[in-house]
Short mmCIF file of C-alpha atoms in Angstrom, two decimals:
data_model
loop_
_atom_site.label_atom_id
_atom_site.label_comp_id
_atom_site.label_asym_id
_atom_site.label_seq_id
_atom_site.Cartn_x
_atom_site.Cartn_y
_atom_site.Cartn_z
CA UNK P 1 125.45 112.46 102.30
CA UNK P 2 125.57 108.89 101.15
CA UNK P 3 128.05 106.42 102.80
CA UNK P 4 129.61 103.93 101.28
CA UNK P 5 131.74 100.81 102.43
CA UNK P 6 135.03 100.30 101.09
CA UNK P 7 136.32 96.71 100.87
CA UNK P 8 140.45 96.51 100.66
CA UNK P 9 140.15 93.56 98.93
CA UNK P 10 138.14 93.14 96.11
CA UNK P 11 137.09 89.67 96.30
CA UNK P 12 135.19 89.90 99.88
CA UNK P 13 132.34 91.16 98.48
CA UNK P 14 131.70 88.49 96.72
CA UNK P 15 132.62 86.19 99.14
CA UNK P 16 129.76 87.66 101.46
CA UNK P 17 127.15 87.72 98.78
CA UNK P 18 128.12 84.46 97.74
CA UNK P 19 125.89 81.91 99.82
CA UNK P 20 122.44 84.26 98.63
CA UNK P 21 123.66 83.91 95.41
CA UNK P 22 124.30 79.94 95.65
CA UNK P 23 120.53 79.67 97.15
CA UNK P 24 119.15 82.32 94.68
CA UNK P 25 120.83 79.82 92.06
CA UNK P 26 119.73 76.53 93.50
CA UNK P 27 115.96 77.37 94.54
CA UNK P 28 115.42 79.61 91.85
CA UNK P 29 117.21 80.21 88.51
CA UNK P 30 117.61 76.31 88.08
CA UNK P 31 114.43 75.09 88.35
CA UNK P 32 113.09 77.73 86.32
CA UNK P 33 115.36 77.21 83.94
CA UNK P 34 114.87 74.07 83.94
CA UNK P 35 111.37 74.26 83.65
CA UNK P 36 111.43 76.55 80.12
CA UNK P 37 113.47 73.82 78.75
CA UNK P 38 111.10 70.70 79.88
CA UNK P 39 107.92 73.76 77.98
CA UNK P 40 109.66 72.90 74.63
CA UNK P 41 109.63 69.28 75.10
CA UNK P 42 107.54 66.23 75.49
CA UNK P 43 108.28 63.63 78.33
CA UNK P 44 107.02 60.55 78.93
CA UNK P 45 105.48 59.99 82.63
CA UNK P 46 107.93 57.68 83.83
CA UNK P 47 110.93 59.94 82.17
CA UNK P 48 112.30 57.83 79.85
CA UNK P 49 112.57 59.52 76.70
CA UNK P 50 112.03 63.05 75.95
CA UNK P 51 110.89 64.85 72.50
CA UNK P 52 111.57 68.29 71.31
CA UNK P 53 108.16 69.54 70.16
CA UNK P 54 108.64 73.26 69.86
CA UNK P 55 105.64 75.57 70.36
CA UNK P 56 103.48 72.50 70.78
CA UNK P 57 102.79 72.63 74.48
CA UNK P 58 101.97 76.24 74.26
CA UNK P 59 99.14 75.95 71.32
CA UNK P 60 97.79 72.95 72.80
CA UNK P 61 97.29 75.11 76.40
CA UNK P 62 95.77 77.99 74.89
CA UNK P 63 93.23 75.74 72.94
CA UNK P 64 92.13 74.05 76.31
CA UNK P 65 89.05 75.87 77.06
CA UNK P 66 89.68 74.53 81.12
CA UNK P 67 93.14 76.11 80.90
CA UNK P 68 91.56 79.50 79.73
CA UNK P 69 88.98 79.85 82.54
CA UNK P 70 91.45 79.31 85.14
CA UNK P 71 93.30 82.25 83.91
CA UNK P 72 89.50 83.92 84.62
CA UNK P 73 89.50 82.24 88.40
CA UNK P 74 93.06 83.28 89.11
CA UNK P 75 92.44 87.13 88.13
CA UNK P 76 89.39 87.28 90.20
CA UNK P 77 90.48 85.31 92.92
CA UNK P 78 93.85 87.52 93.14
CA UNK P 79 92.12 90.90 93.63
CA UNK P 80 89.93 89.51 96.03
CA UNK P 81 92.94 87.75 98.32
CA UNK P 82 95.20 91.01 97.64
CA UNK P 83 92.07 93.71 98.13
CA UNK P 84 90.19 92.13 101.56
CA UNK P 85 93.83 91.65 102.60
CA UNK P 86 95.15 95.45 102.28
CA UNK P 87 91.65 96.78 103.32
CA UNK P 88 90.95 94.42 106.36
CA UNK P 89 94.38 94.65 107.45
CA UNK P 90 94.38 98.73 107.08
CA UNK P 91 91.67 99.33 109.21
CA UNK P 92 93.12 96.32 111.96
CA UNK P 93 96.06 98.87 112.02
CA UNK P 94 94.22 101.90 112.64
CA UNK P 95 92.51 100.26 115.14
CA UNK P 96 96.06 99.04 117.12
CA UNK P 97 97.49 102.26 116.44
CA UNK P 98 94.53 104.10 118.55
CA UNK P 99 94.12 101.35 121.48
CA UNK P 100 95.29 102.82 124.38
CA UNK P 101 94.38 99.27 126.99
CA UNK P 102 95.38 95.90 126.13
CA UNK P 103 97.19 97.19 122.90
CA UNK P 104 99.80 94.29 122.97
CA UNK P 105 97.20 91.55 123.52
CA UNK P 106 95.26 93.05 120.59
CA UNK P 107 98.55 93.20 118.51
CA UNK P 108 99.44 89.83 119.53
CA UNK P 109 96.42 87.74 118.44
CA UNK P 110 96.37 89.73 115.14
CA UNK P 111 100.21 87.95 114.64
CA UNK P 112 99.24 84.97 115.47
CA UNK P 113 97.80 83.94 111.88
CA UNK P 114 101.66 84.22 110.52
CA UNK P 115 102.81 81.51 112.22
CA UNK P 116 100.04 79.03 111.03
CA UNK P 117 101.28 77.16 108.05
CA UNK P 118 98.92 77.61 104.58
CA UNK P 119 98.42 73.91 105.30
CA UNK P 120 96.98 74.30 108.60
CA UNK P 121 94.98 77.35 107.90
CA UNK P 122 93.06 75.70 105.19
CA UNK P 123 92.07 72.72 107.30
CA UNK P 124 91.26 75.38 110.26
CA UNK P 125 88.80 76.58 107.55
CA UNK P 126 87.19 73.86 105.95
CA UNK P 127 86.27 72.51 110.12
CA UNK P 128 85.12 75.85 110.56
CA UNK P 129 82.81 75.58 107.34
CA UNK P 130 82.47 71.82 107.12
CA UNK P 131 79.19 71.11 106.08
CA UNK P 132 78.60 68.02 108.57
CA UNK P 133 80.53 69.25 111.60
CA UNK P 134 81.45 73.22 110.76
CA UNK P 135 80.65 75.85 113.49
CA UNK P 136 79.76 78.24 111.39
CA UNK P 137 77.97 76.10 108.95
CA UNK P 138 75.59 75.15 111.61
CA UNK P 139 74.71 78.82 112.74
CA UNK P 140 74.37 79.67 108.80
CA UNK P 141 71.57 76.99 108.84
CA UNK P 142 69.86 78.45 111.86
CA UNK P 143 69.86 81.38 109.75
CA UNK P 144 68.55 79.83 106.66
CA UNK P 145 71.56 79.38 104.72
CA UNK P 146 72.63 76.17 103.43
CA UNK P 147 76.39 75.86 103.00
CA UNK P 148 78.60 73.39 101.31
CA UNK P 149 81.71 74.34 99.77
CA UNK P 150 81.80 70.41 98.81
CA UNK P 151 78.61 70.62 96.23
CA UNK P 152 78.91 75.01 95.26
CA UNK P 153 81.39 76.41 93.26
CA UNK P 154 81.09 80.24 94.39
CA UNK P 155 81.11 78.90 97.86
CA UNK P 156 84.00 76.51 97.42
CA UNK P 157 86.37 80.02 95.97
CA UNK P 158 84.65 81.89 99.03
CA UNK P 159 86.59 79.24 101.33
CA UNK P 160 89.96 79.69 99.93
CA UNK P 161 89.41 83.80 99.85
CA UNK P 162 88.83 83.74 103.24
CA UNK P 163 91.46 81.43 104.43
CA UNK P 164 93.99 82.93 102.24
CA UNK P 165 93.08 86.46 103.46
CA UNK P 166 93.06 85.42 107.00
CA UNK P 167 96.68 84.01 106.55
CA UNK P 168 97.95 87.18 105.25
CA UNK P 169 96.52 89.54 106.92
CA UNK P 170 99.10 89.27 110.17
CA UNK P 171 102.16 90.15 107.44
CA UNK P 172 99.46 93.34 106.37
CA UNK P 173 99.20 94.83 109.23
CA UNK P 174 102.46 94.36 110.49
CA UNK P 175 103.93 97.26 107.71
CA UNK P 176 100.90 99.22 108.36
CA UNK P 177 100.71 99.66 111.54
CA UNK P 178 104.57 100.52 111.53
CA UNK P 179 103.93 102.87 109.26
CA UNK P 180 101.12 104.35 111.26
CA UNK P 181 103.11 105.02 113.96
CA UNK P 182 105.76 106.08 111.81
CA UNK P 183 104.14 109.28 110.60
CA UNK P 184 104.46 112.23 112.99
CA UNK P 185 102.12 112.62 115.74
CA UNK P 186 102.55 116.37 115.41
CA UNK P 187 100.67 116.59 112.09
CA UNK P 188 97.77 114.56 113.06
CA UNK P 189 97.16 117.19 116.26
CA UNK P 190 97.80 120.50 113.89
CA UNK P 191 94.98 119.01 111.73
CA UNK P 192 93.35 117.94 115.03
CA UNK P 193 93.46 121.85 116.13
CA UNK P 194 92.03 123.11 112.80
CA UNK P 195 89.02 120.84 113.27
CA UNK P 196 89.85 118.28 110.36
CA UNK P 197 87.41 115.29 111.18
CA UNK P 198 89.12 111.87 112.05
CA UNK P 199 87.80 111.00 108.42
CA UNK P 200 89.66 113.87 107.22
CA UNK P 201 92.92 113.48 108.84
CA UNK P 202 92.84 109.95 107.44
CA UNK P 203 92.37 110.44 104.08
CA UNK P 204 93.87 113.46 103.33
CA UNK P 205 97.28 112.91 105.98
CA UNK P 206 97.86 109.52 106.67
CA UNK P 207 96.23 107.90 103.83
CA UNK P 208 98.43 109.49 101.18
CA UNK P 209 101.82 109.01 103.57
CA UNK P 210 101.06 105.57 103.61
CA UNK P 211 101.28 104.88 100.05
CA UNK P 212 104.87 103.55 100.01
CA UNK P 213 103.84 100.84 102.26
CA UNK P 214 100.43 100.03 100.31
CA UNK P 215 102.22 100.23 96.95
CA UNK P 216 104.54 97.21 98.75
CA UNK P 217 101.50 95.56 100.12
CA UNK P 218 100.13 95.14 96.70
CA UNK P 219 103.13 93.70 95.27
CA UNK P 220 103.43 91.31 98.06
CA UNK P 221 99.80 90.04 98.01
CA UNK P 222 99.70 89.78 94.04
CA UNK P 223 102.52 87.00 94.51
CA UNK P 224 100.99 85.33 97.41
CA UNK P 225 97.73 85.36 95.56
CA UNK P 226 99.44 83.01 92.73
CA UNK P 227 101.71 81.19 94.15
CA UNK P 228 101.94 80.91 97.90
CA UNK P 229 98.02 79.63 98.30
CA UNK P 230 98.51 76.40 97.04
CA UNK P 231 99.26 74.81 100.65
CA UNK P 232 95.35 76.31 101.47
CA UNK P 233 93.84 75.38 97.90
CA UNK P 234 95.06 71.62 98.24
CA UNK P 235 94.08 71.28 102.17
CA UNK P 236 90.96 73.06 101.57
CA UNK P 237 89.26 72.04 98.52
CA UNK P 238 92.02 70.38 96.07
CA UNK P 239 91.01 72.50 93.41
CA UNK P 240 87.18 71.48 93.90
CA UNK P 241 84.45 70.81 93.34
CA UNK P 242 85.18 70.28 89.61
CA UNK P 243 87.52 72.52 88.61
CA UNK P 244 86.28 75.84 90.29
CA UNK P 245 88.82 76.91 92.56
CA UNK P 246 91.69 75.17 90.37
CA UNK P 247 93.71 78.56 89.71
CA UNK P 248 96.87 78.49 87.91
CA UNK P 249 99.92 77.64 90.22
CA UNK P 250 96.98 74.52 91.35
CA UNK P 251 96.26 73.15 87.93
CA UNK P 252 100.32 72.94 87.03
CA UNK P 253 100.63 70.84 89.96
CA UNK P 254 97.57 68.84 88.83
CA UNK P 255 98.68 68.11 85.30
CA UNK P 256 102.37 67.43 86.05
CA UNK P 257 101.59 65.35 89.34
CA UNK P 258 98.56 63.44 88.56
CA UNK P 259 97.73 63.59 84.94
CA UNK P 260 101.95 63.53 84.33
CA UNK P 261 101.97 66.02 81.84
CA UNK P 262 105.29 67.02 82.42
CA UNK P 263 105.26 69.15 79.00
CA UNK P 264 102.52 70.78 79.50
CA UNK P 265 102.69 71.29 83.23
CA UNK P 266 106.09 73.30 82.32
CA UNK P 267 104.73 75.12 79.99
CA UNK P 268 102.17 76.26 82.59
CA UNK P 269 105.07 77.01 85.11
CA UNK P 270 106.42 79.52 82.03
CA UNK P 271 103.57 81.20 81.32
CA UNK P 272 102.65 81.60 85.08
CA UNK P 273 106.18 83.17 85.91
CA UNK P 274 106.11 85.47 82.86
CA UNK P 275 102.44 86.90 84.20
CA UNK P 276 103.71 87.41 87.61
CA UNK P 277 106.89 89.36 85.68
CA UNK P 278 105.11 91.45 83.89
CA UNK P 279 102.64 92.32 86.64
CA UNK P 280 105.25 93.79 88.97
CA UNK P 281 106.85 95.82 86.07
CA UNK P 282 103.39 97.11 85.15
CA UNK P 283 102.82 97.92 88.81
CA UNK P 284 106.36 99.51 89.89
CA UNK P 285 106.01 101.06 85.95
CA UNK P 286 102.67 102.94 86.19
CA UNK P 287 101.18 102.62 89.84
CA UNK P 288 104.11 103.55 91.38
CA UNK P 289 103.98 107.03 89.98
CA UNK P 290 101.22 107.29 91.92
CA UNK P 291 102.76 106.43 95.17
CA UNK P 292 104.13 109.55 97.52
CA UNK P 293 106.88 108.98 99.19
#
């Protein structure tokens, strides 16, 4: 039966609900709308005068060939940051959820990544791949593999995967391994006893009664993917070399910041919110369906 609360006075709710709307307002709903109504204009850098131009900022976006292939980067780097995440982070759970000795140590370092700032994990990275004093970069040369992110372009976006994977992988498994343990031990030995494999009992119980928690996953690391990478993209490679690893939420803050296109950088901020939008309706639309819960 479902229980409700019952105020006596009918303001109190709103009083409660009233500082997450005043953030929601201030962080969120301003600036945005703010930023649809600086897409429609065009600002001068210092801010001085302002001209309604309409469409403009949109056609001229859409006709910058740069502009178009870091809708390309953005795609591919977003199912590579939310896939590695899920998958790594999936099998990191199953792991903890089977360790039987030094299960909180295990659990413990795998949090750890959390707690780094985006900042801070993309300069761990690039030291850990720089190509003059990198750790790794030296054993890939013992084994005949020259690396520098600095100089490649498919190296440079394999950087920022892994660092952006790395830093989400802690918030991954967390969910997953609660749902893991979540799911009743008593199935998992009655599939045991009829001799399903551990392959079987995977995919065919736990797999499947994890989908809730996937289906969230994916939401979460579609979002991070666009916006919440920056902090790694600017310590790591600044949207280098060129423009190869320049995805979308990086180039608005490279036209409005240091080419001052305020117009145009708005217009970016727009278009960038509306794909986001429509991605989570698509997904809670159509993949949801698929989800069991």
């Amino acid at each position: 039966m479902e229980k409700r609360v019952l105020f006596r006075s009918k303001w109190l709710p709103w009083v409660l609900i009233a500082p997450q709307l005043l953030v929601i307002g201030i962080f969120f709903f301003w600036p945005a709308g703010q930023a649809v109504l600086q897409s429609f204009q065009m600002e001068d850098a210092f801010g001085m005068s302002t001209e309604w131009v309409g469409l403009d900022n949109f056609r001229n976006l859409f006709a910058d060939p740069t502009y178009l292939n870091s809708f390309k980067r953005t795609a591919m780097f977003s199912v590579l940051v939310a896939g590695a995440g899920i998958a790594i982070s999936l099998v990191l759970a199953i792991f903890a959820d089977r360790i039987v000795r030094f299960a909180m140590v295990y659990k413990t370092l795998l949090i750890v990544p959390y707690a780094v700032a985006p900042v801070i994990a993309g300069v761990l990275w690039v030291f850990l791949f720089s190509p003059s004093i990198g750790v790794v970069t030296y054993y890939l040369g013992k084994l005949g593999y020259n690396w520098n992110h600095m100089m490649n372009d498919n190296q440079a976006m394999a950087l920022i995967v892994m660092a952006s994977v790395w830093k989400q992988i802690s918030y991954n498994f967390l969910f997953f391994l609660a749902g893991l343990q979540s799911i009743p031990k008593a199935l998992i030995e009655a599939a045991s006893i009829d001799g399903a494999s551990p392959w079987r009992r995977f995919w065919n119980i736990q797999l499947p009664l994890l989908s809730p928690t996937t289906f969230f996953l994916l939401v979460i690391n579609i979002v991070y993917a666009f916006f919440d990478t920056f902090g790694i993209i600017d310590a790591a490679t600044q949207g280098g070399p060129g423009q190869s690893t320049s995805i979308l939420v990086y180039k608005v803050y490279q036209d409005g910041f240091k080419a001052l296109d305020l117009g145009g950088s708005a217009a970016q901020s727009v278009i960038l919110m509306l794909i986001v939008i429509v991605l989570t309706v698509v997904q809670f639309r159509y993949v949801e369906k698929k989800v069991q819960y």
